[in-house]
PDB file of C-alpha atoms in Angstrom:
ATOM      1  CA  GLN A   1     -39.254 108.954 -77.543  1.00 81.00           C
ATOM      2  CA  VAL A   2     -41.406 107.990 -80.232  1.00 81.00           C
ATOM      3  CA  TYR A   3     -44.165 105.312 -79.777  1.00 89.00           C
ATOM      4  CA  LEU A   4     -47.593 104.247 -81.390  1.00 95.00           C
ATOM      5  CA  VAL A   5     -50.508 102.422 -79.276  1.00 95.00           C
ATOM      6  CA  GLU A   6     -52.941 100.426 -81.643  1.00 96.00           C
ATOM      7  CA  SER A   7     -56.620  99.637 -80.312  1.00 97.00           C
ATOM      8  CA  GLY A   8     -60.370  98.517 -81.799  1.00 98.00           C
ATOM      9  CA  GLY A   9     -59.136  94.944 -82.698  1.00 98.00           C
ATOM     10  CA  ALA A  10     -61.859  92.240 -81.260  1.00 98.00           C
ATOM     11  CA  SER A  11     -63.695  89.263 -82.724  1.00 98.00           C
ATOM     12  CA  VAL A  12     -66.353  89.551 -85.270  1.00 98.00           C
ATOM     13  CA  GLN A  13     -68.284  87.649 -87.771  1.00 98.00           C
ATOM     14  CA  ALA A  14     -67.798  87.179 -91.188  1.00 98.00           C
ATOM     15  CA  GLY A  15     -69.727  90.434 -92.654  1.00 98.00           C
ATOM     16  CA  GLY A  16     -68.965  92.233 -89.776  1.00 98.00           C
ATOM     17  CA  SER A  17     -67.170  95.888 -89.184  1.00 98.00           C
ATOM     18  CA  LEU A  18     -64.303  97.181 -87.165  1.00 98.00           C
ATOM     19  CA  ARG A  19     -62.549 100.299 -86.804  1.00 98.00           C
ATOM     20  CA  LEU A  20     -59.255 100.063 -85.703  1.00 98.00           C
ATOM     21  CA  SER A  21     -56.911 102.938 -83.696  1.00 98.00           C
ATOM     22  CA  CYS A  22     -53.390 103.960 -84.012  1.00 97.00           C
ATOM     23  CA  LYS A  23     -52.666 107.325 -81.872  1.00 96.00           C
ATOM     24  CA  ALA A  24     -49.023 109.109 -81.733  1.00 93.00           C
ATOM     25  CA  PRO A  25     -48.571 110.503 -77.971  1.00 89.00           C
ATOM     26  CA  SER A  26     -45.374 111.618 -79.183  1.00 89.00           C
ATOM     27  CA  PHE A  27     -45.365 113.197 -82.383  1.00 89.00           C
ATOM     28  CA  SER A  28     -47.651 114.512 -85.059  1.00 90.00           C
ATOM     29  CA  ILE A  29     -49.588 112.080 -87.436  1.00 91.00           C
ATOM     30  CA  PRO A  30     -50.545 114.827 -90.244  1.00 88.00           C
ATOM     31  CA  SER A  31     -47.261 115.656 -90.929  1.00 89.00           C
ATOM     32  CA  ALA A  32     -45.770 111.729 -91.346  1.00 92.00           C
ATOM     33  CA  CYS A  33     -46.556 108.598 -93.623  1.00 95.00           C
ATOM     34  CA  MET A  34     -48.294 106.139 -91.684  1.00 96.00           C
ATOM     35  CA  GLY A  35     -49.515 102.576 -92.083  1.00 97.00           C
ATOM     36  CA  TRP A  36     -51.495  99.487 -91.070  1.00 98.00           C
ATOM     37  CA  PHE A  37     -49.825  96.185 -91.912  1.00 98.00           C
ATOM     38  CA  ARG A  38     -51.264  92.245 -90.787  1.00 98.00           C
ATOM     39  CA  GLN A  39     -49.307  89.951 -89.659  1.00 98.00           C
ATOM     40  CA  THR A  40     -50.713  85.733 -89.622  1.00 97.00           C
ATOM     41  CA  PRO A  41     -48.180  83.255 -88.182  1.00 94.00           C
ATOM     42  CA  TRP A  42     -48.179  81.665 -91.247  1.00 93.00           C
ATOM     43  CA  LYS A  43     -47.437  84.877 -93.403  1.00 94.00           C
ATOM     44  CA  GLU A  44     -44.966  87.629 -93.616  1.00 96.00           C
ATOM     45  CA  ARG A  45     -45.981  90.988 -92.485  1.00 97.00           C
ATOM     46  CA  ALA A  46     -47.562  92.554 -94.899  1.00 97.00           C
ATOM     47  CA  GLY A  47     -49.301  96.038 -96.416  1.00 98.00           C
ATOM     48  CA  VAL A  48     -52.761  96.860 -95.730  1.00 98.00           C
ATOM     49  CA  ALA A  49     -53.294 100.632 -96.414  1.00 98.00           C
ATOM     50  CA  SER A  50     -51.251 103.719 -95.988  1.00 97.00           C
ATOM     51  CA  VAL A  51     -51.541 107.016 -96.509  1.00 96.00           C
ATOM     52  CA  ALA A  52     -49.219 109.632 -96.523  1.00 95.00           C
ATOM     53  CA  SER A  53     -48.460 113.114 -95.468  1.00 92.00           C
ATOM     54  CA  ASP A  54     -50.497 114.840 -97.885  1.00 92.00           C
ATOM     55  CA  ASP A  55     -53.325 112.553 -97.402  1.00 93.00           C
ATOM     56  CA  THR A  56     -52.789 110.792-100.360  1.00 95.00           C
ATOM     57  CA  THR A  57     -53.709 106.497 -99.325  1.00 97.00           C
ATOM     58  CA  THR A  58     -52.781 103.294-101.087  1.00 97.00           C
ATOM     59  CA  TYR A  59     -54.316  99.826-100.329  1.00 98.00           C
ATOM     60  CA  ALA A  60     -53.536  96.739-100.297  1.00 98.00           C
ATOM     61  CA  GLU A  61     -55.431  94.908-103.584  1.00 98.00           C
ATOM     62  CA  SER A  62     -57.327  92.549-101.176  1.00 97.00           C
ATOM     63  CA  VAL A  63     -59.065  95.096 -98.873  1.00 98.00           C
ATOM     64  CA  GLN A  64     -59.656  97.758-101.668  1.00 98.00           C
ATOM     65  CA  GLY A  65     -63.030  98.847-101.449  1.00 97.00           C
ATOM     66  CA  ARG A  66     -63.681  97.259 -98.163  1.00 98.00           C
ATOM     67  CA  PHE A  67     -60.977  99.380 -95.764  1.00 98.00           C
ATOM     68  CA  ARG A  68     -61.048 103.491 -95.362  1.00 98.00           C
ATOM     69  CA  ILE A  69     -57.368 104.615 -94.113  1.00 98.00           C
ATOM     70  CA  TYR A  70     -57.653 108.218 -92.473  1.00 97.00           C
ATOM     71  CA  LYS A  71     -55.880 110.312 -90.027  1.00 95.00           C
ATOM     72  CA  ALA A  72     -58.225 112.239 -87.821  1.00 95.00           C
ATOM     73  CA  LYS A  73     -55.938 115.121 -87.298  1.00 91.00           C
ATOM     74  CA  HIS A  74     -57.621 117.207 -84.510  1.00 93.00           C
ATOM     75  CA  GLU A  75     -57.015 113.590 -82.208  1.00 94.00           C
ATOM     76  CA  ASN A  76     -53.559 113.424 -83.473  1.00 94.00           C
ATOM     77  CA  THR A  77     -55.192 109.716 -84.325  1.00 96.00           C
ATOM     78  CA  LEU A  78     -54.909 107.290 -87.710  1.00 97.00           C
ATOM     79  CA  TYR A  79     -58.079 105.126 -88.322  1.00 98.00           C
ATOM     80  CA  LEU A  80     -58.330 102.074 -90.179  1.00 98.00           C
ATOM     81  CA  GLU A  81     -62.129 101.445 -90.792  1.00 98.00           C
ATOM     82  CA  MET A  82     -62.474  97.963 -92.161  1.00 98.00           C
ATOM     83  CA  ASP A  83     -66.139  96.648 -93.878  1.00 98.00           C
ATOM     84  CA  GLY A  84     -67.118  93.283 -95.011  1.00 98.00           C
ATOM     85  CA  LEU A  85     -64.795  91.742 -93.034  1.00 98.00           C
ATOM     86  CA  LYS A  86     -63.418  88.201 -93.972  1.00 98.00           C
ATOM     87  CA  THR A  87     -61.919  85.598 -92.723  1.00 98.00           C
ATOM     88  CA  GLU A  88     -58.306  85.764 -94.235  1.00 97.00           C
ATOM     89  CA  ASP A  89     -58.391  89.169 -92.591  1.00 98.00           C
ATOM     90  CA  THR A  90     -57.886  87.554 -89.292  1.00 98.00           C
ATOM     91  CA  ALA A  91     -54.225  88.571 -88.250  1.00 98.00           C
ATOM     92  CA  MET A  92     -52.640  90.797 -85.595  1.00 98.00           C
ATOM     93  CA  TYR A  93     -52.445  94.290 -87.369  1.00 98.00           C
ATOM     94  CA  TYR A  94     -49.729  97.267 -86.715  1.00 98.00           C
ATOM     95  CA  CYS A  95     -49.776 100.421 -87.317  1.00 97.00           C
ATOM     96  CA  ALA A  96     -46.104 101.924 -88.396  1.00 97.00           C
ATOM     97  CA  VAL A  97     -44.784 105.411 -89.375  1.00 95.00           C
ATOM     98  CA  ARG A  98     -42.064 106.765 -91.309  1.00 93.00           C
ATOM     99  CA  TRP A  99     -41.046 110.243 -92.287  1.00 85.00           C
ATOM    100  CA  PRO A 100     -39.663 110.592 -95.680  1.00 80.00           C
ATOM    101  CA  LYS A 101     -42.572 111.931 -97.916  1.00 77.00           C
ATOM    102  CA  THR A 102     -42.599 108.694-100.025  1.00 87.00           C
ATOM    103  CA  CYS A 103     -45.201 106.324 -98.538  1.00 92.00           C
ATOM    104  CA  PRO A 104     -44.777 102.632 -99.880  1.00 92.00           C
ATOM    105  CA  LEU A 105     -46.760 100.057 -98.654  1.00 95.00           C
ATOM    106  CA  PHE A 106     -43.861  97.870 -97.623  1.00 95.00           C
ATOM    107  CA  PRO A 107     -42.803  96.917 -94.099  1.00 95.00           C
ATOM    108  CA  LYS A 108     -39.482  97.190 -94.671  1.00 95.00           C
ATOM    109  CA  TYR A 109     -39.480 101.559 -95.054  1.00 94.00           C
ATOM    110  CA  PHE A 110     -41.140 101.867 -91.601  1.00 94.00           C
ATOM    111  CA  ASN A 111     -39.631 102.963 -88.633  1.00 87.00           C
ATOM    112  CA  ILE A 112     -41.354 102.785 -85.606  1.00 93.00           C
ATOM    113  CA  TRP A 113     -43.933  99.895 -84.868  1.00 96.00           C
ATOM    114  CA  GLY A 114     -46.749  99.819 -82.511  1.00 95.00           C
ATOM    115  CA  GLN A 115     -47.609  96.967 -80.695  1.00 95.00           C
ATOM    116  CA  GLY A 116     -50.119  95.252 -82.658  1.00 97.00           C
ATOM    117  CA  THR A 117     -54.298  94.686 -82.200  1.00 98.00           C
ATOM    118  CA  GLN A 118     -55.081  91.033 -82.978  1.00 98.00           C
ATOM    119  CA  VAL A 119     -58.521  90.823 -85.520  1.00 98.00           C
ATOM    120  CA  THR A 120     -60.401  87.536 -85.650  1.00 98.00           C
ATOM    121  CA  VAL A 121     -62.921  86.735 -88.546  1.00 98.00           C
ATOM    122  CA  SER A 122     -64.991  83.834 -87.919  1.00 98.00           C
ATOM    123  CA  SER A 123     -67.375  82.505 -90.559  1.00 95.00           C
TER     124      SER A 123
END
């Protein structure tokens, strides 16, 4: 059974940093397109960043330059490093996977989702 386990969410002050983790106990992360998405009660789920099987990355404009997505292959873990956090980054963050080689940053193209981890940024 394919599943994902996120962790690392927390409450921080604006300007702070967090690192989210996504572990995949049942498949090899390096071979997959992986993405981070976020959702709030008043907004649809939206793409944050994705990394393809060839390590090509894509970022939402709102996080470009502040967030970094990468795969720690020896740990089989996906990370999202978040610096310069803003209150508008507050959301539930989800990691997801898809196996076609293309890696679009749109939720509808991803097959398997984790349970989410909450990030709250206060001013």
